Tab-separated table of C-alpha atoms in Angstrom:
chain	number	residue	atom	x	y	z
A	39	MET	CA	74.632	40.065	130.527
A	40	GLN	CA	76.547	41.632	133.375
A	41	SER	CA	78.816	43.559	131.003
A	42	SER	CA	75.825	45.016	129.183
A	43	GLN	CA	74.364	46.080	132.501
A	44	VAL	CA	77.649	47.758	133.431
A	45	ALA	CA	77.733	49.538	130.090
A	46	ALA	CA	74.168	50.675	130.456
A	47	TRP	CA	74.880	51.900	133.994
A	48	ALA	CA	77.977	53.800	132.767
A	49	ASP	CA	75.888	55.430	130.060
A	50	ILE	CA	73.355	56.470	132.640
A	51	ILE	CA	76.024	57.910	134.948
A	52	HIS	CA	78.479	59.437	132.460
A	53	GLY	CA	76.668	59.767	129.140
A	54	PRO	CA	74.634	62.922	129.723
A	55	VAL	CA	77.546	64.553	131.526
A	56	SER	CA	79.919	63.885	128.637
A	57	ARG	CA	77.460	65.257	126.095
A	58	ALA	CA	76.889	68.332	128.217
A	59	ARG	CA	80.601	68.919	128.496
A	60	LEU	CA	81.029	68.477	124.762
A	61	ALA	CA	78.186	70.909	124.066
A	62	GLY	CA	79.727	73.397	126.473
A	63	ARG	CA	83.090	73.163	124.780
A	64	LEU	CA	81.513	73.613	121.352
A	65	THR	CA	79.660	76.660	122.634
A	66	VAL	CA	82.878	78.219	123.970
A	67	VAL	CA	84.656	77.572	120.664
A	68	GLY	CA	81.723	79.041	118.744
A	69	VAL	CA	81.707	82.177	120.910
A	70	LEU	CA	85.472	82.630	120.457
A	71	LEU	CA	85.272	82.224	116.675
A	72	THR	CA	82.303	84.609	116.446
A	73	VAL	CA	84.062	87.244	118.556
A	74	LEU	CA	87.266	86.868	116.516
A	75	GLY	CA	85.367	87.288	113.247
A	76	ALA	CA	83.519	90.350	114.542
A	77	LEU	CA	86.796	91.948	115.683
A	78	CYS	CA	88.365	91.302	112.264
A	79	LEU	CA	85.421	92.938	110.496
A	80	SER	CA	85.516	95.947	112.821
A	81	ALA	CA	89.323	96.320	112.683
A	82	PRO	CA	89.275	99.380	110.333
A	83	LEU	CA	86.940	101.260	112.692
A	84	ILE	CA	88.996	100.287	115.744
A	85	MET	CA	92.237	101.438	114.072
A	86	LEU	CA	90.582	104.706	113.044
A	87	LEU	CA	89.526	105.335	116.651
A	88	ALA	CA	93.005	104.436	117.872
A	89	GLN	CA	94.622	107.065	115.671
A	90	THR	CA	92.119	109.820	116.392
A	91	PRO	CA	94.148	111.998	118.749
A	92	VAL	CA	93.310	113.660	122.009
A	93	TRP	CA	93.400	117.435	121.792
A	94	SER	CA	96.068	119.240	123.786
A	95	PRO	CA	96.816	122.960	124.232
A	96	VAL	CA	98.664	124.798	121.458
A	97	ARG	CA	102.365	125.239	122.105
A	98	GLN	CA	104.061	128.534	121.470
A	99	ALA	CA	105.648	128.558	118.020
A	100	PRO	CA	109.427	129.154	117.911
A	101	SER	CA	110.834	132.413	116.597
A	102	GLU	CA	111.123	132.702	112.831
A	103	ASP	CA	114.374	131.799	111.084
A	104	THR	CA	114.750	134.918	108.944
A	105	ALA	CA	117.620	133.574	106.846
A	106	GLN	CA	115.763	130.380	105.921
A	107	LEU	CA	112.576	132.261	105.082
A	108	GLU	CA	114.427	134.769	102.879
A	109	ALA	CA	116.133	131.909	101.024
A	110	ALA	CA	112.729	130.263	100.509
A	111	ALA	CA	111.261	133.544	99.202
A	112	ARG	CA	114.109	133.891	96.686
A	113	TRP	CA	113.556	130.309	95.537
A	114	ASP	CA	109.838	130.882	95.068
A	115	ARG	CA	110.341	134.108	93.081
A	116	ALA	CA	112.868	132.400	90.796
A	117	LEU	CA	110.483	129.479	90.332
A	118	LEU	CA	107.633	131.758	89.245
A	119	ASP	CA	109.925	133.654	86.863
A	120	SER	CA	111.383	130.480	85.305
A	121	PRO	CA	109.294	127.342	85.928
A	122	GLN	CA	111.308	124.125	86.268
A	123	LEU	CA	111.326	121.518	83.538
A	124	ALA	CA	111.163	118.600	85.973
A	125	VAL	CA	108.188	118.625	88.333
A	126	GLY	CA	107.279	116.089	90.986
A	127	ASN	CA	109.222	112.835	90.601
A	128	ALA	CA	110.355	113.579	87.047
A	129	ALA	CA	114.039	113.101	86.300
A	130	ASP	CA	116.297	115.979	85.382
A	131	PRO	CA	116.660	115.706	81.567
A	132	PHE	CA	120.218	117.058	81.824
A	133	ASN	CA	121.339	114.610	84.516
A	134	PRO	CA	122.396	111.173	83.183
A	135	SER	CA	121.814	109.487	86.565
A	136	GLY	CA	118.092	109.189	85.875
A	137	GLN	CA	117.243	110.075	89.472
A	138	PRO	CA	114.329	112.381	90.267
A	139	ALA	CA	115.377	115.998	89.912
A	140	TYR	CA	114.569	116.834	93.539
A	141	ALA	CA	116.994	114.150	94.783
A	142	THR	CA	119.980	115.671	92.956
A	143	ASP	CA	119.097	119.327	93.556
A	144	THR	CA	121.322	120.152	96.532
A	145	ALA	CA	120.070	123.753	96.696
A	146	TYR	CA	116.488	122.514	97.045
A	147	GLN	CA	117.418	119.900	99.639
A	148	ALA	CA	118.987	122.632	101.813
A	149	LEU	CA	115.899	124.846	101.815
A	150	LEU	CA	114.097	125.168	105.173
A	151	GLY	CA	116.695	122.977	106.818
A	152	THR	CA	118.094	119.585	105.938
A	153	GLY	CA	116.772	116.227	107.103
A	154	ASP	CA	113.495	114.385	106.726
A	155	SER	CA	111.296	117.402	107.409
A	156	MET	CA	111.246	120.804	105.702
A	157	ALA	CA	107.946	121.805	107.302
A	158	ARG	CA	104.894	120.467	109.089
A	159	ILE	CA	101.204	120.384	108.201
A	160	ARG	CA	98.333	120.032	110.635
A	161	ILE	CA	94.590	119.985	110.123
A	162	PRO	CA	92.753	120.133	113.463
A	163	LYS	CA	89.386	119.027	112.059
A	164	ILE	CA	90.678	115.565	111.135
A	165	GLY	CA	93.385	115.262	113.784
A	166	LEU	CA	96.208	115.362	111.235
A	167	SER	CA	99.739	116.427	112.085
A	168	LEU	CA	102.497	115.313	109.688
A	169	ASP	CA	106.019	116.234	108.687
A	170	ILE	CA	106.501	117.477	105.114
A	171	GLY	CA	109.620	116.112	103.443
A	172	HIS	CA	111.611	117.320	100.442
A	173	GLY	CA	110.084	115.723	97.356
A	174	THR	CA	107.598	112.902	97.073
A	175	GLY	CA	109.794	109.830	97.139
A	176	ALA	CA	108.524	106.492	98.462
A	177	GLY	CA	110.511	106.801	101.696
A	178	THR	CA	109.096	110.251	102.422
A	179	LEU	CA	105.473	109.323	101.762
A	180	GLU	CA	105.655	106.171	103.892
A	181	THR	CA	105.750	108.215	107.089
A	182	GLY	CA	104.442	111.670	106.197
A	183	ALA	CA	103.598	114.160	103.478
A	184	GLY	CA	105.860	115.381	100.686
A	185	HIS	CA	106.389	118.701	98.961
A	186	VAL	CA	105.914	118.415	95.203
A	187	TYR	CA	109.152	119.581	93.608
A	188	GLY	CA	108.641	122.435	91.162
A	189	THR	CA	105.946	124.147	93.247
A	190	THR	CA	106.444	126.981	95.722
A	191	LEU	CA	107.424	126.204	99.303
A	192	PRO	CA	104.851	126.060	102.146
A	193	VAL	CA	105.892	129.338	103.785
A	194	GLY	CA	103.061	131.607	102.663
A	195	ASP	CA	104.705	133.270	99.637
A	196	PRO	CA	102.714	133.978	96.432
A	197	GLY	CA	102.358	130.897	94.264
A	198	ASN	CA	100.912	127.415	94.617
A	199	SER	CA	102.568	125.085	97.142
A	200	VAL	CA	101.495	121.488	96.513
A	201	ILE	CA	101.667	118.933	99.339
A	202	ALA	CA	101.063	115.263	98.495
A	203	GLY	CA	100.396	112.253	100.694
A	204	HIS	CA	99.129	108.686	100.647
A	205	ARG	CA	95.575	108.013	101.778
A	206	GLY	CA	96.478	105.455	104.392
A	207	LEU	CA	99.444	103.074	104.445
A	208	GLY	CA	99.429	100.087	106.790
A	209	LEU	CA	98.318	101.352	110.190
A	210	SER	CA	99.121	104.993	109.355
A	211	LEU	CA	96.187	107.136	108.276
A	212	LEU	CA	98.313	109.889	106.663
A	213	PHE	CA	95.890	111.731	104.282
A	214	TYR	CA	93.149	109.084	104.747
A	215	ARG	CA	90.583	111.502	106.214
A	216	LEU	CA	91.310	114.335	103.796
A	217	GLY	CA	87.951	113.735	102.113
A	218	GLU	CA	86.188	114.923	105.289
A	219	LEU	CA	87.329	118.511	104.736
A	220	GLY	CA	84.870	121.097	103.505
A	221	ASP	CA	84.810	124.738	102.469
A	222	GLY	CA	86.041	127.004	105.235
A	223	ASP	CA	88.068	124.424	107.177
A	224	LEU	CA	91.468	125.596	108.374
A	225	VAL	CA	94.844	124.089	107.509
A	226	TYR	CA	98.152	125.139	109.066
A	227	THR	CA	101.724	124.835	107.819
A	228	GLN	CA	104.790	125.578	109.897
A	229	ALA	CA	108.277	126.057	108.465
A	230	ALA	CA	111.360	127.846	109.810
A	231	GLY	CA	109.346	129.012	112.805
A	232	ARG	CA	106.586	130.623	110.730
A	233	THR	CA	103.035	129.310	111.047
A	234	VAL	CA	100.693	130.073	108.150
A	235	ALA	CA	96.905	129.612	108.174
A	236	TRP	CA	95.047	128.451	105.077
A	237	ARG	CA	91.317	128.116	104.466
A	238	VAL	CA	89.818	125.452	102.186
A	239	THR	CA	88.149	127.142	99.214
A	240	ALA	CA	87.557	124.314	96.707
A	241	ILE	CA	87.520	120.513	96.536
A	242	HIS	CA	88.022	118.690	93.244
A	243	ARG	CA	88.066	115.045	92.159
A	244	VAL	CA	89.794	114.706	88.805
A	245	ALA	CA	91.276	112.052	86.547
A	246	PRO	CA	95.058	111.561	86.884
A	247	GLY	CA	96.975	113.245	84.081
A	248	SER	CA	93.972	115.281	82.986
A	249	ALA	CA	94.003	118.933	81.965
A	250	ALA	CA	91.948	119.728	85.085
A	251	GLU	CA	94.620	118.170	87.290
A	252	ARG	CA	97.426	120.119	85.593
A	253	ARG	CA	95.479	123.352	85.965
A	254	LEU	CA	94.928	122.809	89.697
A	255	LEU	CA	98.606	122.055	90.331
A	256	ALA	CA	100.021	124.839	88.142
A	257	ALA	CA	101.983	127.752	89.606
A	258	ASP	CA	100.016	130.976	89.994
A	259	GLY	CA	101.912	134.068	91.143
A	260	ARG	CA	98.717	136.121	91.320
A	261	ARG	CA	97.460	134.196	94.368
A	262	THR	CA	98.882	132.541	97.475
A	263	LEU	CA	97.654	128.947	97.519
A	264	LEU	CA	98.256	125.666	99.292
A	265	THR	CA	97.099	122.560	97.412
A	266	LEU	CA	96.634	119.174	99.086
A	267	TYR	CA	96.929	116.251	96.693
A	268	THR	CA	96.118	112.560	97.188
A	269	CYS	CA	94.450	109.558	95.555
A	270	ASP	CA	90.699	108.994	95.543
A	271	PRO	CA	88.931	106.881	96.688
A	272	PRO	CA	91.145	105.703	99.587
A	273	GLY	CA	93.475	102.883	98.631
A	274	LEU	CA	92.864	103.215	94.882
A	275	ASN	CA	94.472	105.289	92.116
A	276	THR	CA	91.510	105.773	89.815
A	277	ARG	CA	90.999	109.444	90.692
A	278	ARG	CA	92.771	112.316	92.423
A	279	LEU	CA	91.472	114.386	95.317
A	280	VAL	CA	92.758	117.962	95.041
A	281	ILE	CA	91.945	120.455	97.795
A	282	THR	CA	92.709	124.128	97.188
A	283	CYS	CA	93.380	126.394	100.181
A	284	ARG	CA	93.877	130.158	100.233
A	285	ARG	CA	96.111	131.935	102.721
A	286	VAL	CA	94.210	133.829	105.418
A	287	PRO	CA	95.308	135.856	108.459
A	288	TYR	CA	96.613	133.566	111.165
A	289	VAL	CA	93.869	132.576	113.583
A	290	GLU	CA	94.207	129.549	115.845
A	291	THR	CA	90.633	128.412	116.431
A	292	VAL	CA	91.248	124.886	117.668
A	293	SER	CA	93.976	123.123	119.603
A	294	VAL	CA	96.459	120.790	117.958
A	295	PRO	CA	96.462	116.975	118.289
A	296	GLY	CA	98.415	115.367	121.113
A	297	GLN	CA	98.840	111.802	122.296
A	298	THR	CA	96.697	108.906	121.159
A	299	ASP	CA	93.779	107.841	123.347
A	300	TRP	CA	93.398	104.038	123.453
A	301	SER	CA	90.258	104.040	125.622
A	302	ARG	CA	87.920	104.563	122.650
A	303	PRO	CA	89.217	101.657	120.520
A	304	ALA	CA	89.290	99.434	123.633
A	305	LEU	CA	85.645	100.257	124.377
A	306	ALA	CA	84.736	99.706	120.716
A	307	ALA	CA	86.446	96.298	120.708
A	308	ALA	CA	84.767	95.302	123.996
A	309	GLY	CA	81.357	96.387	122.692
A	310	THR	CA	81.901	94.450	119.470
A	311	ALA	CA	82.892	91.302	121.402
A	312	LEU	CA	79.894	91.582	123.740
A	313	ALA	CA	77.454	92.114	120.861
A	314	ALA	CA	78.904	89.149	118.943
A	315	THR	CA	78.609	86.925	122.043
A	316	VAL	CA	74.979	87.880	122.619
A	317	VAL	CA	74.072	87.304	118.967
A	318	TYR	CA	75.793	83.902	118.976
A	319	LEU	CA	74.077	82.723	122.158
A	320	VAL	CA	70.665	83.928	120.996
A	321	PHE	CA	70.887	82.119	117.653
A	322	HIS	CA	72.859	79.064	118.851
A	323	PRO	CA	71.043	75.777	118.007
A	324	MET	CA	71.031	74.731	121.675
A	325	SER	CA	69.362	77.977	122.695
A	326	CYS	CA	66.775	77.578	119.932
A	327	ALA	CA	66.072	74.005	121.069
A	328	VAL	CA	65.603	75.093	124.682
A	329	ARG	CA	63.170	77.825	123.630
A	330	HIS	CA	61.289	75.370	121.429
A	331	ALA	CA	61.050	72.811	124.256
A	332	ARG	CA	59.724	75.445	126.625
A	333	ARG	CA	57.042	76.433	124.137
A	334	ARG	CA	55.988	72.775	123.800
A	335	ARG	CA	55.706	72.362	127.560
A	336	ASP	CA	53.642	75.522	127.799
C-alpha cells in the first residue's frame, strides 16, 4: 500500500513535468524539421539571390591589341569565303584522331590569345559576366561560355558569332537567366582590348536540329551578328533558346557586375525560417488544443 502511495506521489510530483518536457522537446524537433524543409524548398531562390551581383563602376578597358584583332579579321573573312566542314563539336573528317575539329586546330586555338579565355561576355540586365573559351567542350562549358567553332569570332566583324552556354550547372547560373532578356537589351563582348556593344533584336525557341535552328546559326556576311545559344527550358534539352543580337555603336548604359552580396540570401533564409516557425507553432496540435480549451472556458 505504501509503495502505491509513493508511486502515486511521484506521478503527482514528476509526471506533469516529464510530459511537459517531452512536449517541449517534440515541439523543438518539429520546428527544426519544418525550418529545414522550408529552407530546402527555397534553396533555388536563395542560390539565385546569392549569385545576383552587386553593381560596381565600369573599369577602363585596356588598349586594343591590333595584331590579335587583325588576325581575327583575317580568320573571319576566310571563314565567310570558305565555310568550314566541321562546325561546333564535330570531328575533322580528315583527322583520324576523331577529336573535335576545334581541339586540333592550332591556328584557331591561338586566336585572341591562348588559354581558357578568348574573350568575355557580360549582360548587365541579368548580372552575367563570363569568360568565352575556344570551342564548346565539356570543360569549357562547366565554368563559362564557349565560342562555337565554325562561326565568326566575337570581335565585331561582319558575320554571325555564336556563343553557347549551359543554363545552370551545379551552383553556377551561367546562361540560366538568359530567358529574361528582351528586345533592346544590351550585350557586351570584350576581346583583345576591344569592347563591342550588341542589342537584342530577336528571341527564338526552336527544336534542336531543325531547319530553323540551322538558319539562325548560319554565317551571314551581310550583317554583323552575335547569337547566344542555350537549352530551353532550364535544365532540359527539349528545345533551344536562340537570341540574336545586332552590333550597335558602343554605349555603356549600366555598370558591370562586381562582388557577390550575401546579405540578400541571408535575409531570405532568415525570413523563410521565421515564417516556417510561425506556421508550425500556429498549426501545432498543442496550440490548437490550448485555443480549443480557451474557447470552452469562455
